[in-house]
Amino acid sequence: MNFEDDKLHDECGVAGIFLKTSDTKAGNSEKKTYSGMNAATMVYYALYSLQHRGQESAGIAVSNGDEIKLHKGMGLAAEVFKPEDLSELKGSIAIGHVRYATSGSKGPENAQPMLVGSKLGSVALAHNGQLINYEQLREMLEETGSTFNSTSDTEVIVKLIAKSYKKGLEKALTDTIQMIKGSFSLCVMTENCLIGARDPNGIRPLCLGKLENGWMLASESCAIDAVNGTFMRDINPGEIVIINNDGVLSFEFGERTSKRSCIFEYIYFARPDSVIDQIGVQEARIRMGAVLAAESGVPADVVIGVPDSGIGAAMGYSRATGIPFAMGIVKNKYIGRSFIAPSQKERENMVFVKLNAMKSDVNGKRVVVIDDSIVRGTTSRRLVQILRRAGAREVHFRISSPPVKFPCYFGIDTPSRAELISSTHDVEAICKEIGADSLAFISTDGMLEALKSCNPQQYGYCKGCFTGEYPIPVPGELNGKSFR
């Protein structure tokens, strides 16, 4: 187990670009032209900004109006795409995907986007989320002659769309979306249009941006900023948007349900400069830190945050208490997924390479250290050792999320319940296990109050990993399995 294994992982990030085209006469044929940057290059920059959402594979599909080309592979976006690859992906419409693979599902066959062709045209799809009725849908498709090249639920979605394509794109989309159950933010493309869809509960994020010569969809607003676009709004839960040369067509599918967006986007997953459902991520983390201070303040000399997602909450804790904020911990940003750690002991000690303490900030001091969560407890224990080795007199751990006690079934890769330390230990036992002088988690009510203070109009969150109560009934046979 290494530092990254002791964190929760969001499994995907998606992006889509539509650039307006114009028809110009070229001899006796018509030729579609567009101005500005290639759509695939713009999607590449978007994926770069969404790399935190998945580091196992990356892919881009692009349409030139006549056909869809696809390039994908294992690794970071910068490893998968070279300049010559992007130069081959010419077109005005593109979608892209970055993926974090769960154990047992790593491999190029599960990389996205996924592309299916038919007599009526091709459909490519990128998906963030997880279906809970994947096995039933796959079995139904197999019984009617479909074959599968992957173990991903995304292939089920794209084949359902292709199967109904003869009814027209809009009907194929609504029929498919009404069949799938779980969490999903989708970027779909045909030769001539870009489509976005978000599940009725809005569990996973998706937003719309305006470009100088077109439109954009992305998991987070930071991706829109990365291509100099303008963030317009979030895609609403249960909304489909179809983008073509005429603009953006929006409609809702099915019955409106209660919003239950993933609360961990604010705690950990999203980049601090993103805005999700009209709440700034960094502001949410700062408010959570302030609530932590009110609920579980302790006399101390310095407050530090575990990079990167613990820093906002540490700033909020510092402001609320008046205790000085310091860097405290330095993160080595150059350890990639391919860092070699051959033995189990070396894997466990990898946190010592990943993180180190600033002795000048903590030596001889009472330290409050803020982290976003405790999953297995391995990283927290190593952090306490690092701080004590640097001379910290006291180490008080504060966590800006409630105890994670239950697995997620909606697109987060969580360990089994037995591996979640908060599922098998109370707070006192965890404190002893990690070797801290004190430990406290934010309360569920406090966390919700922090978000409400950011935007009173936004409410409704999925809190299943804390409470075991999920927005959608979870079939018992899932047993924590993931199909991403």
mmCIF file of C-alpha atoms in Angstrom, residues 221-428:
data_model
loop_
_atom_site.group_PDB
_atom_site.id
_atom_site.type_symbol
_atom_site.label_atom_id
_atom_site.label_comp_id
_atom_site.label_asym_id
_atom_site.label_seq_id
_atom_site.Cartn_x
_atom_site.Cartn_y
_atom_site.Cartn_z
ATOM 1 C CA SER A 221 -15.098 24.480 -14.501
ATOM 2 C CA CYS A 222 -11.286 24.538 -14.237
ATOM 3 C CA ALA A 223 -11.186 22.696 -17.580
ATOM 4 C CA ILE A 224 -13.202 25.481 -19.205
ATOM 5 C CA ASP A 225 -10.767 28.033 -17.792
ATOM 6 C CA ALA A 226 -7.878 26.003 -19.233
ATOM 7 C CA VAL A 227 -9.021 26.664 -22.817
ATOM 8 C CA ASN A 228 -9.942 30.317 -22.177
ATOM 9 C CA GLY A 229 -13.655 29.573 -22.183
ATOM 10 C CA THR A 230 -16.400 31.150 -20.101
ATOM 11 C CA PHE A 231 -18.203 29.042 -17.521
ATOM 12 C CA MET A 232 -21.934 29.357 -18.167
ATOM 13 C CA ARG A 233 -23.704 26.968 -15.796
ATOM 14 C CA ASP A 234 -23.905 23.457 -14.407
ATOM 15 C CA ILE A 235 -25.833 20.850 -16.337
ATOM 16 C CA ASN A 236 -28.885 20.212 -14.182
ATOM 17 C CA PRO A 237 -29.634 16.787 -12.719
ATOM 18 C CA GLY A 238 -31.752 14.905 -15.239
ATOM 19 C CA GLU A 239 -30.860 17.237 -18.115
ATOM 20 C CA ILE A 240 -29.677 16.428 -21.632
ATOM 21 C CA VAL A 241 -28.044 19.097 -23.794
ATOM 22 C CA ILE A 242 -27.521 18.636 -27.528
ATOM 23 C CA ILE A 243 -25.003 21.030 -29.076
ATOM 24 C CA ASN A 244 -24.794 21.645 -32.821
ATOM 25 C CA ASN A 245 -24.364 24.546 -35.229
ATOM 26 C CA ASP A 246 -27.780 25.887 -34.180
ATOM 27 C CA GLY A 247 -26.700 26.248 -30.542
ATOM 28 C CA VAL A 248 -27.598 24.389 -27.346
ATOM 29 C CA LEU A 249 -30.855 22.450 -27.097
ATOM 30 C CA SER A 250 -31.788 21.457 -23.550
ATOM 31 C CA PHE A 251 -34.469 19.076 -22.312
ATOM 32 C CA GLU A 252 -35.164 16.968 -19.259
ATOM 33 C CA PHE A 253 -35.678 13.229 -19.254
ATOM 34 C CA GLY A 254 -37.926 11.317 -16.875
ATOM 35 C CA GLU A 255 -39.314 12.585 -13.610
ATOM 36 C CA ARG A 256 -37.489 15.187 -11.576
ATOM 37 C CA THR A 257 -35.867 13.650 -8.514
ATOM 38 C CA SER A 258 -34.129 15.118 -5.495
ATOM 39 C CA LYS A 259 -30.611 16.407 -6.058
ATOM 40 C CA ARG A 260 -27.867 14.365 -4.380
ATOM 41 C CA SER A 261 -24.510 15.566 -5.673
ATOM 42 C CA CYS A 262 -21.370 13.878 -4.329
ATOM 43 C CA ILE A 263 -20.207 15.778 -1.271
ATOM 44 C CA PHE A 264 -16.653 14.440 -1.685
ATOM 45 C CA GLU A 265 -16.193 16.682 -4.708
ATOM 46 C CA TYR A 266 -15.932 19.581 -2.263
ATOM 47 C CA ILE A 267 -13.933 17.714 0.355
ATOM 48 C CA TYR A 268 -11.290 16.171 -1.857
ATOM 49 C CA PHE A 269 -11.839 15.337 -5.536
ATOM 50 C CA ALA A 270 -12.340 18.642 -7.312
ATOM 51 C CA ARG A 271 -9.614 21.178 -7.946
ATOM 52 C CA PRO A 272 -9.816 24.129 -5.524
ATOM 53 C CA ASP A 273 -10.295 26.601 -8.395
ATOM 54 C CA SER A 274 -13.404 24.817 -9.678
ATOM 55 C CA VAL A 275 -17.012 25.820 -9.066
ATOM 56 C CA ILE A 276 -19.484 22.935 -8.792
ATOM 57 C CA ASP A 277 -23.232 23.482 -8.533
ATOM 58 C CA GLN A 278 -22.685 27.172 -7.751
ATOM 59 C CA ILE A 279 -20.328 26.520 -4.836
ATOM 60 C CA GLY A 280 -16.647 27.386 -5.053
ATOM 61 C CA VAL A 281 -14.603 24.365 -3.983
ATOM 62 C CA GLN A 282 -11.948 26.353 -2.130
ATOM 63 C CA GLU A 283 -14.576 28.403 -0.317
ATOM 64 C CA ALA A 284 -16.300 25.192 0.782
ATOM 65 C CA ARG A 285 -13.034 23.810 2.171
ATOM 66 C CA ILE A 286 -12.282 27.035 4.034
ATOM 67 C CA ARG A 287 -15.772 26.988 5.590
ATOM 68 C CA MET A 288 -15.339 23.343 6.608
ATOM 69 C CA GLY A 289 -12.098 24.281 8.339
ATOM 70 C CA ALA A 290 -13.877 27.022 10.254
ATOM 71 C CA VAL A 291 -16.569 24.569 11.383
ATOM 72 C CA LEU A 292 -13.857 22.118 12.474
ATOM 73 C CA ALA A 293 -12.341 24.869 14.605
ATOM 74 C CA ALA A 294 -15.694 25.612 16.235
ATOM 75 C CA GLU A 295 -16.458 21.946 16.881
ATOM 76 C CA SER A 296 -13.070 20.662 17.989
ATOM 77 C CA GLY A 297 -10.653 23.510 18.642
ATOM 78 C CA VAL A 298 -7.506 22.740 20.594
ATOM 79 C CA PRO A 299 -4.712 24.986 21.975
ATOM 80 C CA ALA A 300 -1.886 24.981 19.447
ATOM 81 C CA ASP A 301 0.963 27.040 18.008
ATOM 82 C CA VAL A 302 0.544 26.335 14.306
ATOM 83 C CA VAL A 303 -1.998 24.942 11.810
ATOM 84 C CA ILE A 304 -0.874 23.018 8.734
ATOM 85 C CA GLY A 305 -2.738 21.282 5.923
ATOM 86 C CA VAL A 306 -1.908 17.998 4.180
ATOM 87 C CA PRO A 307 -1.290 18.924 0.525
ATOM 88 C CA ASP A 308 -3.210 19.499 -1.541
ATOM 89 C CA SER A 309 -6.842 19.203 -0.494
ATOM 90 C CA GLY A 310 -6.234 19.740 3.234
ATOM 91 C CA ILE A 311 -4.805 23.217 2.722
ATOM 92 C CA GLY A 312 -8.123 25.058 2.239
ATOM 93 C CA ALA A 313 -9.581 23.589 5.431
ATOM 94 C CA ALA A 314 -6.360 24.433 7.306
ATOM 95 C CA MET A 315 -6.648 28.047 6.163
ATOM 96 C CA GLY A 316 -10.239 28.145 7.409
ATOM 97 C CA TYR A 317 -9.259 26.619 10.757
ATOM 98 C CA SER A 318 -6.438 29.148 11.118
ATOM 99 C CA ARG A 319 -8.670 32.138 10.355
ATOM 100 C CA ALA A 320 -11.343 30.968 12.773
ATOM 101 C CA THR A 321 -8.950 30.349 15.672
ATOM 102 C CA GLY A 322 -6.257 32.953 15.067
ATOM 103 C CA ILE A 323 -3.627 30.210 15.223
ATOM 104 C CA PRO A 324 -0.975 30.933 12.562
ATOM 105 C CA PHE A 325 -1.131 28.929 9.332
ATOM 106 C CA ALA A 326 2.147 27.507 8.016
ATOM 107 C CA MET A 327 3.170 25.305 5.125
ATOM 108 C CA GLY A 328 4.357 22.585 7.517
ATOM 109 C CA ILE A 329 4.366 19.752 4.980
ATOM 110 C CA VAL A 330 6.023 19.707 1.566
ATOM 111 C CA LYS A 331 4.720 17.407 -1.173
ATOM 112 C CA ASN A 332 7.039 15.923 -3.769
ATOM 113 C CA LYS A 333 5.018 16.460 -6.948
ATOM 114 C CA TYR A 334 7.354 14.463 -9.158
ATOM 115 C CA ILE A 335 6.510 10.971 -7.986
ATOM 116 C CA GLY A 336 4.311 9.574 -10.722
ATOM 117 C CA ARG A 337 2.291 6.412 -10.957
ATOM 118 C CA SER A 338 5.364 4.525 -12.254
ATOM 119 C CA PHE A 339 7.509 5.193 -9.160
ATOM 120 C CA ILE A 340 9.219 1.885 -8.371
ATOM 121 C CA ALA A 341 8.717 0.519 -4.870
ATOM 122 C CA PRO A 342 9.463 -3.194 -5.110
ATOM 123 C CA SER A 343 8.870 -4.440 -1.583
ATOM 124 C CA GLN A 344 5.806 -4.192 0.663
ATOM 125 C CA LYS A 345 7.738 -2.293 3.335
ATOM 126 C CA GLU A 346 8.991 0.208 0.747
ATOM 127 C CA ARG A 347 5.450 0.668 -0.581
ATOM 128 C CA GLU A 348 4.194 1.398 2.923
ATOM 129 C CA ASN A 349 7.023 3.846 3.518
ATOM 130 C CA MET A 350 6.430 5.668 0.243
ATOM 131 C CA VAL A 351 4.662 8.465 2.126
ATOM 132 C CA PHE A 352 8.079 9.439 3.517
ATOM 133 C CA VAL A 353 9.182 10.091 -0.057
ATOM 134 C CA LYS A 354 5.911 11.741 -1.060
ATOM 135 C CA LEU A 355 5.623 14.074 1.947
ATOM 136 C CA ASN A 356 8.097 15.711 4.291
ATOM 137 C CA ALA A 357 7.818 18.156 7.193
ATOM 138 C CA MET A 358 9.195 21.698 7.334
ATOM 139 C CA LYS A 359 11.201 21.508 10.568
ATOM 140 C CA SER A 360 11.288 25.292 10.908
ATOM 141 C CA ASP A 361 7.468 25.355 10.943
ATOM 142 C CA VAL A 362 6.832 22.576 13.491
ATOM 143 C CA ASN A 363 9.924 22.069 15.672
ATOM 144 C CA GLY A 364 9.019 22.405 19.354
ATOM 145 C CA LYS A 365 5.426 23.403 18.540
ATOM 146 C CA ARG A 366 1.926 22.126 19.188
ATOM 147 C CA VAL A 367 0.694 21.328 15.684
ATOM 148 C CA VAL A 368 -2.845 21.001 14.341
ATOM 149 C CA VAL A 369 -2.718 19.064 11.064
ATOM 150 C CA ILE A 370 -5.791 19.121 8.805
ATOM 151 C CA ASP A 371 -6.497 16.354 6.290
ATOM 152 C CA ASP A 372 -9.535 15.742 4.098
ATOM 153 C CA SER A 373 -10.222 12.157 5.208
ATOM 154 C CA ILE A 374 -8.896 9.030 6.859
ATOM 155 C CA VAL A 375 -9.403 5.908 4.753
ATOM 156 C CA ARG A 376 -7.204 3.049 5.974
ATOM 157 C CA GLY A 377 -5.131 5.118 8.394
ATOM 158 C CA THR A 378 -1.715 4.262 6.948
ATOM 159 C CA THR A 379 -0.978 7.761 5.638
ATOM 160 C CA SER A 380 -2.159 9.454 8.836
ATOM 161 C CA ARG A 381 0.125 7.278 10.938
ATOM 162 C CA ARG A 382 3.113 8.062 8.703
ATOM 163 C CA LEU A 383 2.306 11.788 8.816
ATOM 164 C CA VAL A 384 2.348 11.769 12.611
ATOM 165 C CA GLN A 385 5.746 10.045 12.492
ATOM 166 C CA ILE A 386 7.062 12.630 10.014
ATOM 167 C CA LEU A 387 5.916 15.538 12.173
ATOM 168 C CA ARG A 388 7.309 14.069 15.389
ATOM 169 C CA ARG A 389 10.591 13.358 13.648
ATOM 170 C CA ALA A 390 10.705 17.044 12.685
ATOM 171 C CA GLY A 391 10.328 18.009 16.352
ATOM 172 C CA ALA A 392 6.575 18.599 16.762
ATOM 173 C CA ARG A 393 5.788 18.641 20.486
ATOM 174 C CA GLU A 394 2.122 17.709 20.007
ATOM 175 C CA VAL A 395 0.244 16.509 16.911
ATOM 176 C CA HIS A 396 -3.524 17.062 16.824
ATOM 177 C CA PHE A 397 -5.272 15.558 13.789
ATOM 178 C CA ARG A 398 -8.433 17.214 12.459
ATOM 179 C CA ILE A 399 -10.400 15.811 9.510
ATOM 180 C CA SER A 400 -12.612 17.959 7.271
ATOM 181 C CA SER A 401 -14.994 15.069 6.506
ATOM 182 C CA PRO A 402 -16.941 12.732 8.795
ATOM 183 C CA PRO A 403 -15.616 9.188 9.262
ATOM 184 C CA VAL A 404 -15.776 7.179 6.007
ATOM 185 C CA LYS A 405 -17.555 3.983 7.064
ATOM 186 C CA PHE A 406 -19.215 2.653 3.903
ATOM 187 C CA PRO A 407 -18.188 1.920 0.298
ATOM 188 C CA CYS A 408 -19.302 4.099 -2.609
ATOM 189 C CA TYR A 409 -21.259 2.564 -5.491
ATOM 190 C CA PHE A 410 -21.468 5.680 -7.656
ATOM 191 C CA GLY A 411 -18.063 6.304 -9.192
ATOM 192 C CA ILE A 412 -15.589 6.538 -6.311
ATOM 193 C CA ASP A 413 -13.084 3.753 -5.843
ATOM 194 C CA THR A 414 -13.322 2.939 -2.138
ATOM 195 C CA PRO A 415 -11.840 0.002 -0.252
ATOM 196 C CA SER A 416 -14.157 -2.669 1.096
ATOM 197 C CA ARG A 417 -15.951 -1.796 4.311
ATOM 198 C CA ALA A 418 -13.614 -4.062 6.290
ATOM 199 C CA GLU A 419 -10.620 -2.002 5.086
ATOM 200 C CA LEU A 420 -12.118 1.340 6.132
ATOM 201 C CA ILE A 421 -10.596 2.086 9.519
ATOM 202 C CA SER A 422 -13.609 4.129 10.679
ATOM 203 C CA SER A 423 -15.873 1.157 10.004
ATOM 204 C CA THR A 424 -14.015 -1.027 12.495
ATOM 205 C CA HIS A 425 -12.605 1.517 14.993
ATOM 206 C CA ASP A 426 -14.067 4.378 17.015
ATOM 207 C CA VAL A 427 -12.369 7.790 17.090
ATOM 208 C CA GLU A 428 -10.377 7.033 20.232
#
